[in-house]
Coordinates of C-alpha atoms and ligand atoms in Angstrom, one line a residue:
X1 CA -125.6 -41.0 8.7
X2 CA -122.1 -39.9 10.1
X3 CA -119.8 -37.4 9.4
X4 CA -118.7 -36.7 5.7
X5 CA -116.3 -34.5 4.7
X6 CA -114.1 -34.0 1.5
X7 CA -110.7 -32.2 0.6
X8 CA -111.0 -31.5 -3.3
X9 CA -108.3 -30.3 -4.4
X10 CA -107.7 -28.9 -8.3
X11 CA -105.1 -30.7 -9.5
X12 CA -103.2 -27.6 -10.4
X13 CA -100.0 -27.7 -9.1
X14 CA -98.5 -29.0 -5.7
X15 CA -100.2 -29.6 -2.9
X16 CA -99.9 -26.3 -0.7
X17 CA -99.4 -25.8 2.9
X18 CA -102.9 -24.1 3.3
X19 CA -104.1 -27.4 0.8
X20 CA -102.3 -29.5 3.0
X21 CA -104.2 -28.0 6.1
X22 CA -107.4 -27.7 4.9
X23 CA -106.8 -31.8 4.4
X24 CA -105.5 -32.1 7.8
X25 CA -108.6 -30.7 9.5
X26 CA -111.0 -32.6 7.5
X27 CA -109.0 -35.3 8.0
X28 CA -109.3 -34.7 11.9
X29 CA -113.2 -33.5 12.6
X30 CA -113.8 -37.4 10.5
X31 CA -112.1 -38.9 13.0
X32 CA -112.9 -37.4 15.7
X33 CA -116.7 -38.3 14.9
X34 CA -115.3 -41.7 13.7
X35 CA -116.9 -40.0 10.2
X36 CA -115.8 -40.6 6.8
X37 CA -112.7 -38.5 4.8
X38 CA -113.4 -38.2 1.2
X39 CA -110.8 -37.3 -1.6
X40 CA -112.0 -36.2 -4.9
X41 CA -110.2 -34.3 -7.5
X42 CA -111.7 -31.1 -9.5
X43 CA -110.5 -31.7 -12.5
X44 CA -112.6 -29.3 -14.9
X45 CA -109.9 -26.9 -15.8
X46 CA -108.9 -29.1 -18.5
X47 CA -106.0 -26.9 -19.8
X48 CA -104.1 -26.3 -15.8
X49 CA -105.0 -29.8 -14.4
X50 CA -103.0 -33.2 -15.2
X51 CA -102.7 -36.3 -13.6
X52 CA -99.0 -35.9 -12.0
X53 CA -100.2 -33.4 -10.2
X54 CA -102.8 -35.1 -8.8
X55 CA -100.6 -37.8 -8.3
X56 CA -98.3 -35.2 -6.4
X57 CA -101.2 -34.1 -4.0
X58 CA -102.2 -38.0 -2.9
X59 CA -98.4 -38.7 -2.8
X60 CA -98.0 -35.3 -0.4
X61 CA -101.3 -36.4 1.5
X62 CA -99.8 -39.9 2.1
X63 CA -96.6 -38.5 3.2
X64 CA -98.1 -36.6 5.8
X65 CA -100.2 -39.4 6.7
X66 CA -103.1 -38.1 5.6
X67 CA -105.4 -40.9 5.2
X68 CA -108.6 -41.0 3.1
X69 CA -111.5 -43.5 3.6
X70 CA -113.3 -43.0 0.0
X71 CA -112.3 -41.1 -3.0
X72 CA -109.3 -41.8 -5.7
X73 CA -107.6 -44.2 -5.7
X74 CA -109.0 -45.4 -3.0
X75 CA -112.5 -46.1 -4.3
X76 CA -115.7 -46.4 -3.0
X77 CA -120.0 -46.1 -3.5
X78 CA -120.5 -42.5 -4.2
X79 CA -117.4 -42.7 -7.0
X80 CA -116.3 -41.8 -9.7
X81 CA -114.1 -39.1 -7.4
X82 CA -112.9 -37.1 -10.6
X83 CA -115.0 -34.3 -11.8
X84 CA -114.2 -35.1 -15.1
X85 CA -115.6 -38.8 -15.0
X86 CA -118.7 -37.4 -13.6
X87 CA -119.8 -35.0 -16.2
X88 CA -123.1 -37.0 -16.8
X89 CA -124.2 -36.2 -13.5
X90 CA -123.7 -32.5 -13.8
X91 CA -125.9 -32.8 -17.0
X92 CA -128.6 -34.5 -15.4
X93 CA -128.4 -31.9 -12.4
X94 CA -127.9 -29.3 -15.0
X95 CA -131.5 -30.2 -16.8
X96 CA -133.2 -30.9 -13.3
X97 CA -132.7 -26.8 -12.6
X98 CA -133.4 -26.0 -16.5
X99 CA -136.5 -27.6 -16.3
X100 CA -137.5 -25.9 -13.1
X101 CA -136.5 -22.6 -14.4
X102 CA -133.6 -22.1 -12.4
X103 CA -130.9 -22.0 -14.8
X104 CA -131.1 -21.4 -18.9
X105 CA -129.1 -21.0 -21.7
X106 CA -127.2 -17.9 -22.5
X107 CA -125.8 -16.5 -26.1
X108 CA -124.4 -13.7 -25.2
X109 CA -121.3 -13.0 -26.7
X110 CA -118.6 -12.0 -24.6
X111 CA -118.2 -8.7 -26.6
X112 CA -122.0 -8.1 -25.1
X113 CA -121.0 -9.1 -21.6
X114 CA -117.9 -7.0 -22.0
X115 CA -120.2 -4.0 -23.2
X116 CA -123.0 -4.6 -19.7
X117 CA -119.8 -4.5 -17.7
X118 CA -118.4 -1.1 -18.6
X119 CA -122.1 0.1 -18.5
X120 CA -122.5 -1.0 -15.2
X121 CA -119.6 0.0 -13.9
X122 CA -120.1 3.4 -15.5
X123 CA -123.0 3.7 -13.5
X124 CA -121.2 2.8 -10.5
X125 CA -122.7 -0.7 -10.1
X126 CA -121.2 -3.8 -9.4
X127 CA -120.6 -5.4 -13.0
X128 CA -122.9 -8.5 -13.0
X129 CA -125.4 -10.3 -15.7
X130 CA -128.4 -8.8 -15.6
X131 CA -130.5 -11.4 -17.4
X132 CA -130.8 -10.5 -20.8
X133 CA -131.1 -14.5 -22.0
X134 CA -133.3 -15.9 -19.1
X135 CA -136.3 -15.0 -20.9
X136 CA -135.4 -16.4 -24.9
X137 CA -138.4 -18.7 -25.9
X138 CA -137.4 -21.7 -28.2
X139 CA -137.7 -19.7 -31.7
X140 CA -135.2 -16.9 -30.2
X141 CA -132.4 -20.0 -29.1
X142 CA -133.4 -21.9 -32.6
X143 CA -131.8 -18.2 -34.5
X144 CA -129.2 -17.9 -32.4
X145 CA -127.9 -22.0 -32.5
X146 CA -128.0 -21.4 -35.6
X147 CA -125.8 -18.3 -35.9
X148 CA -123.6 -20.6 -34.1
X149 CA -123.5 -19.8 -31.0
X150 CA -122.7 -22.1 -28.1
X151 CA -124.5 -21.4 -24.9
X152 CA -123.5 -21.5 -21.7
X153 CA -125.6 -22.7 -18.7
X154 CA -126.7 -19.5 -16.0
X155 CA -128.1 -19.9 -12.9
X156 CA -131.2 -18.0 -12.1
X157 CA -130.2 -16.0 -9.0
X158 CA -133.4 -14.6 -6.8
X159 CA -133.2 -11.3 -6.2
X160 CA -133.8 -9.2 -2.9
X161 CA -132.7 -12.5 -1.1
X162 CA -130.7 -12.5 1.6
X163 CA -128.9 -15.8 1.8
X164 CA -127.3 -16.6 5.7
X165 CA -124.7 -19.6 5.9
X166 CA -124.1 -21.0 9.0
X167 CA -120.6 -20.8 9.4
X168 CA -119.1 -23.1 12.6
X169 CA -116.0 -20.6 12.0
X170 CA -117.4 -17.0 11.3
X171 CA -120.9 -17.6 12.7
X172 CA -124.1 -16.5 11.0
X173 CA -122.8 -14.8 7.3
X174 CA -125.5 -13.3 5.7
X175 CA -124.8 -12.2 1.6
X176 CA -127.3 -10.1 -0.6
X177 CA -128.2 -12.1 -3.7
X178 CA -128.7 -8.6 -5.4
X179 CA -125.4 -8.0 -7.0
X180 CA -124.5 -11.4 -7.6
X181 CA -126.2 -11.8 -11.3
X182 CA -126.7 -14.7 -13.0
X183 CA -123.5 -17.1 -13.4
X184 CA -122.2 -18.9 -15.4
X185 CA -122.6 -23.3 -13.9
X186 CA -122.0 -24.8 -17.4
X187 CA -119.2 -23.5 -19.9
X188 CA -120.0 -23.5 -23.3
X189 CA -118.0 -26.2 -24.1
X190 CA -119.9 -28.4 -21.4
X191 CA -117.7 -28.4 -18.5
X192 CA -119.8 -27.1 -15.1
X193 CA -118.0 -24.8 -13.5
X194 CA -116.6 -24.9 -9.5
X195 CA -119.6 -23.7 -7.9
X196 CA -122.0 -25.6 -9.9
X197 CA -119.8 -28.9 -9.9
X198 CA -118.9 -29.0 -6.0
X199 CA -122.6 -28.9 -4.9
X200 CA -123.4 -31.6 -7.2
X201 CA -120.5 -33.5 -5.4
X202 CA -121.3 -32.4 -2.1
X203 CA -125.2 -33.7 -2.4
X204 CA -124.0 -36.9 -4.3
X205 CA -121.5 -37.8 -1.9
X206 CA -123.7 -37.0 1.2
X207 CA -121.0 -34.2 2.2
X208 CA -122.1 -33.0 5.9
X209 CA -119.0 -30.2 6.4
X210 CA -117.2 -28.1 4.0
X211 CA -114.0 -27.4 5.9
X212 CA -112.0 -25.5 3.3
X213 CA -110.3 -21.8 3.1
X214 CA -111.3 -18.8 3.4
X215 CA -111.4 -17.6 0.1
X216 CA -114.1 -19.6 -0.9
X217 CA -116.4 -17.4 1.8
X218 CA -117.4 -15.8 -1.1
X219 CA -118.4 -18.3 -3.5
X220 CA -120.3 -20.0 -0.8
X221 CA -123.6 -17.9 -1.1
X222 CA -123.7 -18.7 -4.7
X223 CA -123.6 -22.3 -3.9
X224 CA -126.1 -22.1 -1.3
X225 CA -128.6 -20.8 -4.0
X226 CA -128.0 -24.3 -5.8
X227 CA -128.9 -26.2 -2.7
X228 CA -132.1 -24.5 -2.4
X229 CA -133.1 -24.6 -6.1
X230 CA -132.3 -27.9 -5.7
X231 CA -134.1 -28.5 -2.6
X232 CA -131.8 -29.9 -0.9
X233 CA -129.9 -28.8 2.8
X234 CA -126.8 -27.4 2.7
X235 CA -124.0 -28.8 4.8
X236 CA -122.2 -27.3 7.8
X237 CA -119.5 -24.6 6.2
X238 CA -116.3 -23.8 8.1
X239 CA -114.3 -21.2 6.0
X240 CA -110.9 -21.5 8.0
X241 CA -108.5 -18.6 7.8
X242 CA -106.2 -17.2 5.5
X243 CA -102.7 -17.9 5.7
X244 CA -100.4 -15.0 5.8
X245 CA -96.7 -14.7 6.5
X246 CA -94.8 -12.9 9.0
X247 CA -95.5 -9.3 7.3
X248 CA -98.9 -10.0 6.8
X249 CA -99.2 -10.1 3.8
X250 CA -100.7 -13.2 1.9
X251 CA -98.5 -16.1 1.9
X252 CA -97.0 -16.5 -1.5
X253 CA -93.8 -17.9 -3.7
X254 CA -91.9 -14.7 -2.7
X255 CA -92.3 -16.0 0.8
X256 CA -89.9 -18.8 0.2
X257 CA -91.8 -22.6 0.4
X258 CA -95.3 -23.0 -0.1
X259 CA -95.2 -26.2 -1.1
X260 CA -95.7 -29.3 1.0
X261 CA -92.9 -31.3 -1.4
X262 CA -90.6 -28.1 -0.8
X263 CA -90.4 -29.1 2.9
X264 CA -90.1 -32.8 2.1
X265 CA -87.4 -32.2 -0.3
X266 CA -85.2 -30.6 2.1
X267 CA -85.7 -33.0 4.9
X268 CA -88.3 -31.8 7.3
X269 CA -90.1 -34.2 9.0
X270 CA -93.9 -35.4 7.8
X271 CA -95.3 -35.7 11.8
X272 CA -93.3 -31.9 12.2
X273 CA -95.4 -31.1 9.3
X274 CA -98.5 -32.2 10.3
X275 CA -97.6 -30.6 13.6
X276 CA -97.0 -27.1 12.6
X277 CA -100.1 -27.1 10.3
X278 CA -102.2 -27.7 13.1
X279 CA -101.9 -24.8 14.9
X280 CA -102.3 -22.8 11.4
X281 CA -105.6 -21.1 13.1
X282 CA -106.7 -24.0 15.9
X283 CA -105.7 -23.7 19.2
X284 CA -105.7 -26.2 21.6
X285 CA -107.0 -25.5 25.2
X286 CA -104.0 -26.1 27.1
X287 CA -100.0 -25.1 27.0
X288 CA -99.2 -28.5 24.7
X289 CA -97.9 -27.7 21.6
X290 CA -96.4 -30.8 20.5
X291 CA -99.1 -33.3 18.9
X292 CA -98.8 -36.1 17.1
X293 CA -101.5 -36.9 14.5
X294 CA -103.5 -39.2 16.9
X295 CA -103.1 -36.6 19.3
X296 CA -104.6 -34.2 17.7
X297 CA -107.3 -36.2 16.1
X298 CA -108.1 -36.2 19.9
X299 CA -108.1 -32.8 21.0
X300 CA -109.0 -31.3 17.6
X301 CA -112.6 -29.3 17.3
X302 CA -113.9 -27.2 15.0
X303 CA -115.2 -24.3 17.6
X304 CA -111.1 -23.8 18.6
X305 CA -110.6 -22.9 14.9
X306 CA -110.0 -18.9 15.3
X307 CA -111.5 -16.1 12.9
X308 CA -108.3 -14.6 12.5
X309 CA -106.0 -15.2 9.8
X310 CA -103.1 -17.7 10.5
X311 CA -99.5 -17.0 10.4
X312 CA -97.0 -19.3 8.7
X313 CA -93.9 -18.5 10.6
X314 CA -90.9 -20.7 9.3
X315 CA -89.2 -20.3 12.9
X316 CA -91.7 -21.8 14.1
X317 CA -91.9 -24.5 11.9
X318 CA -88.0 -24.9 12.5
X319 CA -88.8 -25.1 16.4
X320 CA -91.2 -28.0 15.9
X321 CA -89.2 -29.7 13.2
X322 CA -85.8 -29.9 15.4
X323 CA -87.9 -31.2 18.5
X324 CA -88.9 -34.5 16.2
X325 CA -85.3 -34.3 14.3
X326 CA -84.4 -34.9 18.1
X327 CA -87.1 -37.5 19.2
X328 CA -86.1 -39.7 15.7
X329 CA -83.8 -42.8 15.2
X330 CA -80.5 -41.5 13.7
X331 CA -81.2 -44.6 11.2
X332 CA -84.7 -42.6 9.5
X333 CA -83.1 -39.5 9.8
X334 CA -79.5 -40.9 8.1
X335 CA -81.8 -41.2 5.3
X336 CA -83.6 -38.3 5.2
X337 CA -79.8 -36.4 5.3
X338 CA -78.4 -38.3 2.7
X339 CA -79.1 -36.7 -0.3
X340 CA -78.0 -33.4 1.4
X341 CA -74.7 -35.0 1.8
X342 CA -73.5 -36.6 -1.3
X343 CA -70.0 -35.4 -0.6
X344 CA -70.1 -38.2 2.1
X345 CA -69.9 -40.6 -0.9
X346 CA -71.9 -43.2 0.8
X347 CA -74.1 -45.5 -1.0
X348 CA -77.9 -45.6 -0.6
X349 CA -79.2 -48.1 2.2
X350 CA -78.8 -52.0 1.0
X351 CA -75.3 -50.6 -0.9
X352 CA -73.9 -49.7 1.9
X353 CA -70.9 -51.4 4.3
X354 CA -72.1 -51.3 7.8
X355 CA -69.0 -49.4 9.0
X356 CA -70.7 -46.7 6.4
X357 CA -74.0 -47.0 8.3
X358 CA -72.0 -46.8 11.4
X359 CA -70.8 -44.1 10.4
X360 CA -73.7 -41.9 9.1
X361 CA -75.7 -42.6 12.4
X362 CA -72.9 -41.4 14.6
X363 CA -72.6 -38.4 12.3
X364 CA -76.4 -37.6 12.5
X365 CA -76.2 -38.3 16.2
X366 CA -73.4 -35.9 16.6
X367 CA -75.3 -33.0 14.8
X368 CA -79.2 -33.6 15.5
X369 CA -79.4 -31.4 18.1
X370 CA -77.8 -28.7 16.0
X371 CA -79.8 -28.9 12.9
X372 CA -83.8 -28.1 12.0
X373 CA -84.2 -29.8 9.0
X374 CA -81.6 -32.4 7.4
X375 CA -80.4 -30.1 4.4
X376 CA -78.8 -28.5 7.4
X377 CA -76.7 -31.2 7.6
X378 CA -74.5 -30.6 5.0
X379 CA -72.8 -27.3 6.5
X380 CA -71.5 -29.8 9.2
X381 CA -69.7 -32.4 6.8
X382 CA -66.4 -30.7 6.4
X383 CA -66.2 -30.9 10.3
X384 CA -66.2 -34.7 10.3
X385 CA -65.7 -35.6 6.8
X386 CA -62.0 -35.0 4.6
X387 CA -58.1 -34.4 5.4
X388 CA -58.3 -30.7 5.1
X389 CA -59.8 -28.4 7.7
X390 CA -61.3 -25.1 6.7
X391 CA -58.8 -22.1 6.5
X392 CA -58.7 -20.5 9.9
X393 CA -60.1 -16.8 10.2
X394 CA -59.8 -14.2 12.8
X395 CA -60.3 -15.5 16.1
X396 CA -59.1 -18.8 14.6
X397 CA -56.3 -18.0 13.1
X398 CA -55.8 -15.7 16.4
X399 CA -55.8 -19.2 18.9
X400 CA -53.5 -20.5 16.3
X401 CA -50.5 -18.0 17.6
X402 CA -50.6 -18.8 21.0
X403 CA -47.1 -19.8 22.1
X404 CA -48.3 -23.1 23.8
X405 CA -49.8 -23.9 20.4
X406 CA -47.0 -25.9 19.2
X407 CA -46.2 -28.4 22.2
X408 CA -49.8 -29.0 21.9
X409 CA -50.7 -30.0 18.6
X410 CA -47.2 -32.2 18.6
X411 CA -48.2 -34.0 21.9
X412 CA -51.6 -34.3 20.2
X413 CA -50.4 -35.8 17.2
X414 CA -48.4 -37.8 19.2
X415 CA -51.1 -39.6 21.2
X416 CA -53.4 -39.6 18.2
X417 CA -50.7 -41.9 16.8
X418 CA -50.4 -44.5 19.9
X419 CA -54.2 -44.7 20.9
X420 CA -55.3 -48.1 19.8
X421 CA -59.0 -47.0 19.2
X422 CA -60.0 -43.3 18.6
X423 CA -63.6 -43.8 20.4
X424 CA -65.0 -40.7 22.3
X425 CA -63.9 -41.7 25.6
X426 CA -60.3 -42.5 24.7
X427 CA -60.4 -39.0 23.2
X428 CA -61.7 -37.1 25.7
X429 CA -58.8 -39.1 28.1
X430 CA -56.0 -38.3 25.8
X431 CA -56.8 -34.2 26.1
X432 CA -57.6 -34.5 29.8
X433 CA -53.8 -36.1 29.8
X434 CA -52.3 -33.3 27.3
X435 CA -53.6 -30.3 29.8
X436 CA -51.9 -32.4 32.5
X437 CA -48.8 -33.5 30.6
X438 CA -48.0 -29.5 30.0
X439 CA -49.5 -28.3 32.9
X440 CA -52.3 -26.2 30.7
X441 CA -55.9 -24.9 31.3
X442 CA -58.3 -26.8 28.9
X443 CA -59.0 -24.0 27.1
X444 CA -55.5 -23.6 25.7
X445 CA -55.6 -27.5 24.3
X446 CA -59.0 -27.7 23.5
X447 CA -59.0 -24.5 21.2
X448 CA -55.9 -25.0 19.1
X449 CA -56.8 -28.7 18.8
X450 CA -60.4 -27.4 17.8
X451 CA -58.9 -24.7 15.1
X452 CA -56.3 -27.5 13.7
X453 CA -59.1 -29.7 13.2
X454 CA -62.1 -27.8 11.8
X455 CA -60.1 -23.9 11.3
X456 CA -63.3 -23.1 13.4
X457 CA -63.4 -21.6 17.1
X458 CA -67.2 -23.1 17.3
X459 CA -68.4 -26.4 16.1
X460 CA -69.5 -30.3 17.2
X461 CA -67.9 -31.6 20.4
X462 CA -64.2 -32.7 19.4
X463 CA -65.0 -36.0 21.0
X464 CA -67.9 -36.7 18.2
X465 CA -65.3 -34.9 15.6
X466 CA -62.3 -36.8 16.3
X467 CA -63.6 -40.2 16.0
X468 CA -65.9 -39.6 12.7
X469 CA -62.4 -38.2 11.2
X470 CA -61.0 -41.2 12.1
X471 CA -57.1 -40.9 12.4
X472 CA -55.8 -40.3 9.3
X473 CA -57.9 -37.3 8.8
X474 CA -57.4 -36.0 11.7
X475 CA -53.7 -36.7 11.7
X476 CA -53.5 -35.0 8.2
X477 CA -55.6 -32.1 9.4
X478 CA -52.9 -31.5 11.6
X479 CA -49.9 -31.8 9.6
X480 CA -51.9 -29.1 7.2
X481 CA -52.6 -27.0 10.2
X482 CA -49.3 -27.5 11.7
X483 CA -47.3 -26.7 8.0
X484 CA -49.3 -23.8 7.3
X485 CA -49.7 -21.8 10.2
X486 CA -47.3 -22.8 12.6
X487 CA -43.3 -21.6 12.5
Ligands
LIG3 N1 -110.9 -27.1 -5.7 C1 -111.1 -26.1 -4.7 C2 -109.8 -25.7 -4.2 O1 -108.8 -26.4 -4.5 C3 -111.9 -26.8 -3.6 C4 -112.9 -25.9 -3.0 C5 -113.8 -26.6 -2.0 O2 -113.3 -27.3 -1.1 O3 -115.0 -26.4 -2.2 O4 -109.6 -24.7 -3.6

């Protein structure tokens, strides 16, 4: 049998940057062993999961281009791929390990359990069960079912074991069973819990690799005692790093977007994405740092996944971002910019005139190389877009006094008025000709025409500005200008 790996997610919230790579390098080791990608929903925390946002995580996942060979919505042999539609096979698993004496019922109450805890950690222990229900024979459960109380399910954990996972990212992890106690793999109310439910997946669904984060290091001893009550192997692990931002701290809300629809919503690019999350802890061999997901499905190994944690730096992701922002058609990115720029007024694609497409791929190409992500875009409309420039300030307003300023914005305005087409070229002719016409360096036409136009010193070359104006703007930008600031 081939490769299988899974990415199963709770269906909690969003889909996360550290879900969204822990998919991604699933996704990649299948592929690179021509394996198969499962994804399967863990559903059992009835009261935080609901279908939308399980929706949200496959649509996320799709966005990226994250593709899955077996699991929702996709289908396949080893379904259903929700852990709520699989609760029979937890109880059959669940009765296998009753009946071997590896798991039994428990009553205690959890005024009891709180009562062990504060003993043991009185005593300086780690608070754990100690086993008070393993031993109840049937007349003992009989009284307490019928006090009424609902048991939960407990795994019988060894003690004085120590239990070694072979982790293709940290190596050879070795846990002491003493000091786990006996937990807790059904709730009283019947649903297993996580570590109970993903092994029964894992084994079910022929799982060879568990590629997932780091903070499930910790659960995995406890789920490697299942496999061997069980009697069954226990997959590869690879507990891939934690996440942390640029102070080091774990990456949280505080830190801005940790959401993969954040990113989407403000126009970053999927590939960008997909790009940046890569080299969240893997490294490739060489100086590349540009991939696209076929690329990296190439080059991408398990043993180049580093111990350390990762560091999401949003610079970074910027960096990437702009170098596909630059590489894409000004058509797909006109798109992506549009709802950042309603002020534009221009309709959504099929509505639109095609002097309004025109016009919004000129205007993306004129700013692409400016931008990172196409939100951006909208603090470079009122260069291109309107009849009124921005009010001039400082240095502006300071170009604005220079004695030639005058004869230059009237000679401009002039032109403006004769040219027959206002393309770039004819532009960047008619304010050659003005610097010859009154015999001026380029600077001293360039800038007042700049700070008439915009009431900026920097901005967009004027020969992308003057064009997406379009005459009348620009005419009426000067007039303003001219009115205002000039006696
Ligand atoms: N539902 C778990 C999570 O979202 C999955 C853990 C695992 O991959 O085993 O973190």
């Amino acid at each position: 049998m081939g490769i299988r790996v899974r990415f199963a997610p709770s269906p909690t919230g969003p889909l996360h940057i550290g879900g969204a790579r822990s998919a991604l390098f699933n996704y990649l080791w299948a592929r690179k062993n021509k394996g198969t990608f499962i994804v399967r929903s863990e559903d059992t925390d009835l009261e935080r999961s609901s279908r939308e946002s399980e929706h949200n995580i496959l649509e996320a996942l799709r966005w990226l281009n994250i593709q899955w060979d077996e699991g929702i919505e996709v289908g396949g042999v080893h379904g259903p791929y929700r852990q709520t539609d699989r609760l029979a096979l937890y109880e059959e698993y669940t009765e296998k390990l009753i009946a071997n004496g590896d798991a039994y019922f428990c009553y205690c109450t959890e005024e009891e359990l709180e009562q062990e805890r504060q003993a043991l950690t009185a005593k300086g222990e780690t608070p754990r069960y100690l086993g008070k229900c393993r031993h109840l024979t049937s007349e003992q459960r009989a009284d307490l079912e019928l006090q009424g109380r609902k048991p939960v399910v407990r795994f019988c954990v060894p003690e004085g074991q120590a239990i070694h996972i072979s982790d293709q990212v940290r190596g050879d992890v070795v846990f002491d069973s003493n000091g786990i106690g006996d937990y807790v793999i059904v709730k009283s109310d019947g649903i297993p819990t996580y570590n109970f439910a993903v092994v029964v997946d894992d084994i079910t669904m022929g799982i060879t690799h568990v590629i997932r984060g780091e903070e499930h290091l910790s659960n995995t001893p406890r789920q490697v005692l299942i496999y061997q009550a069980l009697g069954v192997a226990a997959p590869e692990f690879a507990h891939i790093s934690l996440i942390l931002n640029t102070e080091g701290g774990k990456m949280s809300k505080r830190d801005g977007d940790t959401a993969v629809i954040d990113y989407q919503k403000k126009g970053y690019l999927p590939e960008a994405i997909v790009n940046f999350i890569a080299l969240l802890g893997w490294a490739p061999s060489g100086e590349e740092e540009f991939y696209t997901i076929d690329e990296l499905t190439d080059v991408f190994s398990l043993d180049r996944v580093s111990k350390s944690p990762a560091v999401f730096d949003r610079n970074k992701l910027n960096y990437i971002n702009a170098h596909y922002i630059k590489k894409a058609a000004p058509e797909r990115l006109a798109e992506l910019a549009l709802p950042h720029v309603e002020e534009l007024g221009i309709p959504p694609l099929g509505e639109r005139s095609e002097e309004q497409q025109q016009w919004l791929n000129d205007f993306i190409s004129a700013i692409s190389e400016k931008i990172s992500y196409m939100a951006e875009a909208r603090e470079f409309v009122h260069y291109f877009h309107g009849d009124r420039p921005l009010s001039p300030e400082g240095e502006a307003l300071e170009v604005l006094r220079g004695e030639q300023v005058p004869s230059v914005l009237a000679l401009f305005r002039d032109k403006v008025m004769e040219l027959e087409s206002l393309s770039g070229a004819n532009v960047k002719t008619l304010l050659k000709q003005i610097t010859k016409e009154l015999k001026l360096g380029g600077k001293l036409v360039f800038m007042p025409v700049r700070v008439a136009l915009t009431g900026q010193i920097h901005g967009p070359e004027l020969y992308d500005v003057i064009p997406l104006l379009g005459r009348e703007n620009v005419l009426k930008r000067v007039e303003v200008t001219m009115a205002r600031y000039l006696r």
